[in-house]
């Protein structure tokens, strides 16, 4: 029996390695494909900090960061995974939030209250093409000037890998891991197109957040579980709970 990981490449490889270390057989079905977007910073503003909600935003512009003079700025990362990508890219001062955009917003606001960041600072938001919330607008309401630059997009794939479809047909998939609302929707669309939607939704769907879970519930999944906190270790704990429940 296998665990299906829908996370995009290359992050899915690290997830698969961690799952195998826990004794699981893994199938990979990256349902979104990373595509960098050309980045041209034409703003005349002097930035006080960089904010990032995805490691992909950093990967997309990594070769330009030094020339743009951004590595000297403090960077606010949504969670530890994104923070690690920022450190690998060369950022020296990385402030880590609690794993979602709301906690990132609160972390930035608190930094201004603590005088770590100037209240009227201009923030550079390196973002994806599809945003789940208006983080720039929320920070703008708090007195910040936010310049949002799209650095990447995640394009849905049309088909699931053959071994994944065969796994669903043979009832060989134990559970599915979902990391974002968009990837959950892309997974559902691909499963529907492949004719395996009923089998796919009949097993536990383990989700990183309640926002992600809502997509699966709306599609008719009956076994939807949500991680206690929006991080991968909590998601793995949710997976183990789902598997214990199935065996009980």
XYZ file of N, CA and C in Angstrom, residues 54-169:
348
model
N 6.284 31.411 -0.073
C 6.609 30.127 -0.697
C 8.084 30.072 -1.045
N 8.687 28.905 -0.840
C 10.081 28.714 -1.245
C 10.234 28.890 -2.749
N 9.173 28.606 -3.509
C 9.250 28.739 -4.965
C 9.511 30.172 -5.397
N 9.002 31.134 -4.633
C 9.222 32.541 -4.973
C 10.703 32.888 -4.905
N 11.411 32.257 -3.985
C 12.849 32.490 -3.853
C 13.606 31.750 -4.944
N 13.230 30.506 -5.200
C 13.895 29.730 -6.247
C 13.813 30.434 -7.601
N 12.672 31.063 -7.861
C 12.452 31.685 -9.165
C 13.410 32.837 -9.441
N 13.830 33.544 -8.399
C 14.680 34.733 -8.597
C 16.052 34.591 -7.953
N 16.386 33.385 -7.502
C 17.647 33.184 -6.783
C 18.865 33.737 -7.516
N 18.987 33.556 -8.844
C 20.177 34.072 -9.529
C 20.271 35.597 -9.538
N 19.143 36.292 -9.304
C 19.124 37.751 -9.383
C 19.257 38.438 -8.032
N 19.126 37.687 -6.962
C 18.995 38.300 -5.642
C 20.180 39.187 -5.269
N 21.378 38.726 -5.563
C 22.559 39.505 -5.179
C 22.644 40.799 -5.985
N 22.419 40.692 -7.284
C 22.501 41.882 -8.147
C 21.424 42.899 -7.788
N 20.282 42.426 -7.318
C 19.195 43.322 -6.941
C 19.418 43.947 -5.564
N 20.430 43.493 -4.853
C 20.723 44.034 -3.531
C 19.743 43.602 -2.450
N 19.044 42.495 -2.678
C 18.010 42.068 -1.732
C 18.552 41.229 -0.578
N 19.704 40.589 -0.773
C 20.222 39.674 0.246
C 20.602 40.394 1.545
N 20.826 41.697 1.455
C 21.190 42.457 2.656
C 19.978 42.814 3.510
N 18.781 42.588 2.968
C 17.555 42.953 3.678
C 17.084 41.815 4.587
N 16.374 42.152 5.673
C 15.721 41.094 6.438
C 14.609 40.472 5.610
N 14.415 39.168 5.761
C 13.366 38.465 5.028
C 12.419 37.796 6.014
N 11.123 38.038 5.802
C 10.082 37.397 6.601
C 9.544 36.204 5.816
N 9.713 35.007 6.362
C 9.290 33.779 5.698
C 8.059 33.207 6.374
N 7.171 32.642 5.568
C 5.910 32.124 6.095
C 6.120 30.971 7.068
N 7.152 30.163 6.840
C 7.424 29.015 7.704
C 8.858 28.560 7.552
N 9.213 27.489 8.255
C 10.594 27.049 8.293
C 11.089 26.536 6.945
N 10.227 25.893 6.168
C 10.646 25.391 4.859
C 11.064 26.550 3.945
N 10.245 27.595 3.916
C 10.569 28.770 3.111
C 11.794 29.487 3.666
N 11.896 29.522 4.983
C 13.062 30.145 5.614
C 14.350 29.431 5.226
N 14.305 28.106 5.162
C 15.488 27.336 4.777
C 15.913 27.662 3.353
N 14.933 27.810 2.451
C 15.245 28.183 1.068
C 15.867 29.580 1.015
N 15.381 30.484 1.870
C 15.925 31.845 1.902
C 17.376 31.838 2.385
N 17.653 31.062 3.412
C 19.033 30.970 3.913
C 19.946 30.370 2.849
N 19.466 29.330 2.170
C 20.271 28.703 1.114
C 20.560 29.688 -0.019
N 19.638 30.618 -0.258
C 19.819 31.610 -1.327
C 20.771 32.724 -0.922
N 21.076 32.825 0.383
C 22.046 33.821 0.822
C 21.531 34.888 1.761
N 20.242 34.848 2.127
C 19.727 35.831 3.079
C 20.321 35.560 4.466
N 20.818 36.620 5.083
C 21.447 36.472 6.388
C 20.501 36.636 7.558
N 19.500 37.497 7.399
C 18.539 37.745 8.477
C 17.169 37.240 8.034
N 16.749 36.106 8.589
C 15.484 35.480 8.213
C 14.608 35.352 9.450
N 13.419 35.953 9.378
C 12.443 35.895 10.474
C 11.344 34.929 10.065
N 11.066 33.951 10.917
C 10.161 32.861 10.552
C 8.814 33.012 11.244
N 7.734 32.934 10.450
C 6.374 32.995 10.989
C 5.869 31.571 11.276
N 4.591 31.480 11.591
C 4.042 30.226 12.086
C 3.503 29.264 11.058
N 3.720 29.518 9.765
C 3.349 28.533 8.769
C 2.231 28.928 7.829
N 1.558 30.064 8.087
C 0.520 30.519 7.156
C 0.601 32.031 6.997
N -0.157 32.544 6.017
C -0.065 33.970 5.682
C -0.516 34.864 6.824
N -1.502 34.412 7.595
C -1.977 35.214 8.724
C -0.877 35.389 9.773
N -0.154 34.315 10.050
C 0.925 34.419 11.039
C 2.074 35.264 10.498
N 2.279 35.230 9.179
C 3.318 36.067 8.572
C 2.950 37.539 8.704
N 1.709 37.876 8.410
C 1.226 39.252 8.572
C 1.440 39.714 10.010
N 1.047 38.885 10.968
C 1.161 39.250 12.378
C 2.621 39.414 12.797
N 3.490 38.596 12.217
C 4.917 38.680 12.555
C 5.509 39.995 12.066
N 5.119 40.414 10.879
C 5.601 41.682 10.333
C 5.094 42.846 11.181
N 3.810 42.813 11.515
C 3.213 43.885 12.329
C 3.888 43.960 13.689
N 4.142 42.802 14.297
C 4.784 42.784 15.608
C 6.211 43.321 15.533
N 6.900 43.045 14.426
C 8.263 43.551 14.260
C 8.284 45.072 14.215
N 7.242 45.666 13.641
C 7.141 47.124 13.629
C 6.884 47.652 15.034
N 6.035 46.970 15.780
C 5.760 47.383 17.160
C 7.004 47.276 18.031
N 7.841 46.270 17.727
C 9.063 46.055 18.498
C 10.216 46.921 17.999
N 9.933 47.797 17.028
C 10.927 48.710 16.457
C 12.017 47.990 15.668
N 11.792 46.717 15.337
C 12.743 45.983 14.502
C 12.596 46.427 13.049
N 11.376 46.804 12.698
C 11.051 47.243 11.351
C 10.338 48.583 11.440
N 10.714 49.515 10.574
C 10.051 50.815 10.595
C 8.605 50.682 10.147
N 7.716 51.398 10.830
C 6.281 51.287 10.570
C 5.915 51.640 9.127
N 6.557 52.610 8.567
C 6.230 53.057 7.208
C 7.099 52.372 6.147
N 7.735 51.280 6.504
C 8.634 50.609 5.572
C 7.925 50.159 4.307
N 8.677 50.161 3.214
C 8.191 49.561 1.973
C 8.671 48.115 1.939
N 7.735 47.203 1.786
C 8.051 45.778 1.793
C 7.949 45.215 0.385
N 8.902 44.376 0.008
C 8.858 43.687 -1.278
C 8.286 42.292 -1.052
N 7.121 42.040 -1.632
C 6.460 40.746 -1.500
C 6.734 39.937 -2.760
N 7.581 38.917 -2.645
C 7.846 37.994 -3.746
C 6.759 36.932 -3.713
N 5.913 36.902 -4.742
C 4.677 36.128 -4.666
C 4.460 35.250 -5.886
N 3.505 34.333 -5.746
C 3.065 33.517 -6.864
C 1.954 34.215 -7.620
N 1.625 33.692 -8.792
C 0.602 34.313 -9.636
C -0.789 34.174 -9.043
N -1.015 33.117 -8.268
C -2.328 32.876 -7.670
C -2.202 32.958 -6.155
N -2.810 33.970 -5.566
C -2.691 34.203 -4.134
C -3.975 33.799 -3.422
N -3.828 33.105 -2.296
C -5.001 32.650 -1.549
C -5.610 33.768 -0.699
N -4.819 34.820 -0.438
C -5.335 35.972 0.312
C -4.532 37.207 -0.060
N -5.101 38.355 0.232
C -4.468 39.629 -0.131
C -3.554 40.076 1.001
N -2.401 39.426 1.104
C -1.456 39.764 2.163
C -0.959 41.191 2.029
N -0.706 41.618 0.794
C -0.255 42.990 0.569
C -1.279 43.997 1.047
N -2.554 43.748 0.769
C -3.621 44.640 1.217
C -3.758 44.665 2.725
N -3.603 43.516 3.351
C -3.712 43.436 4.807
C -2.583 44.207 5.487
N -1.383 44.096 4.945
C -0.262 44.842 5.511
C -0.381 46.334 5.188
N -0.970 46.629 4.014
C -1.226 48.022 3.663
C -2.160 48.680 4.662
N -3.150 47.925 5.132
C -4.093 48.437 6.131
C -3.412 48.698 7.458
N -2.238 48.075 7.662
C -1.475 48.271 8.898
C -0.447 49.390 8.765
N -0.435 50.060 7.615
C 0.453 51.206 7.437
C 1.694 50.956 6.611
N 1.850 49.740 6.098
C 3.010 49.434 5.270
C 2.703 49.715 3.795
N 3.744 50.028 3.056
C 3.645 50.108 1.604
C 4.205 48.793 1.054
N 3.369 48.016 0.395
C 3.788 46.699 -0.084
C 3.847 46.692 -1.608
N 5.017 46.349 -2.150
C 5.189 46.171 -3.590
C 5.174 44.671 -3.864
N 4.141 44.197 -4.552
C 4.011 42.770 -4.848
C 4.578 42.462 -6.221
N 5.530 41.552 -6.266
C 6.158 41.139 -7.520
C 5.904 39.646 -7.729
N 5.243 39.319 -8.821
C 5.006 37.915 -9.155
C 6.280 37.317 -9.737
N 6.768 36.245 -9.115
C 8.019 35.625 -9.568
C 7.822 34.224 -10.138
N 6.637 33.641 -9.923
C 6.417 32.285 -10.436
C 4.926 32.000 -10.541
N 4.613 30.960 -11.275
C 3.242 30.434 -11.321
C 3.314 28.915 -11.196
N 2.218 28.343 -10.721
C 2.114 26.892 -10.624
C 1.006 26.452 -11.574
N 1.386 25.781 -12.653
C 0.432 25.370 -13.681
C -0.060 23.954 -13.411
N -1.373 23.727 -13.441
C -1.890 22.375 -13.190
C -1.513 21.418 -14.319
N -1.202 20.179 -13.943
C -0.933 19.149 -14.943
C -2.265 18.530 -15.370
N -2.278 17.935 -16.535
C -3.521 17.390 -17.088
C -3.778 15.945 -16.670
N -2.682 15.198 -16.415
C -2.834 13.767 -16.182
C -2.055 13.318 -14.948
N -2.545 12.273 -14.310
C -1.822 11.621 -13.231
C -0.879 10.579 -13.832
N 0.239 10.297 -13.173
C 1.132 9.250 -13.668
C 0.401 7.908 -13.776
N 0.808 7.096 -14.739
C 0.135 5.814 -14.981
C 0.122 4.935 -13.737
N 1.281 4.903 -13.012
C 1.343 4.032 -11.833
C 0.384 4.486 -10.742
N 0.071 5.776 -10.710
C -0.886 6.284 -9.731
C -2.300 5.843 -10.093
N -2.656 5.951 -11.364
C -3.978 5.493 -11.812
C -4.144 4.003 -11.574
N -3.087 3.253 -11.847
C -3.141 1.809 -11.606
C -3.257 1.520 -10.119
N -2.600 2.333 -9.309
C -2.691 2.158 -7.860
C -4.101 2.377 -7.349
N -4.764 3.410 -7.838
C -6.156 3.645 -7.454
C -7.055 2.506 -7.930
N -6.852 2.043 -9.162
C -7.683 0.975 -9.713
C -7.547 -0.319 -8.919
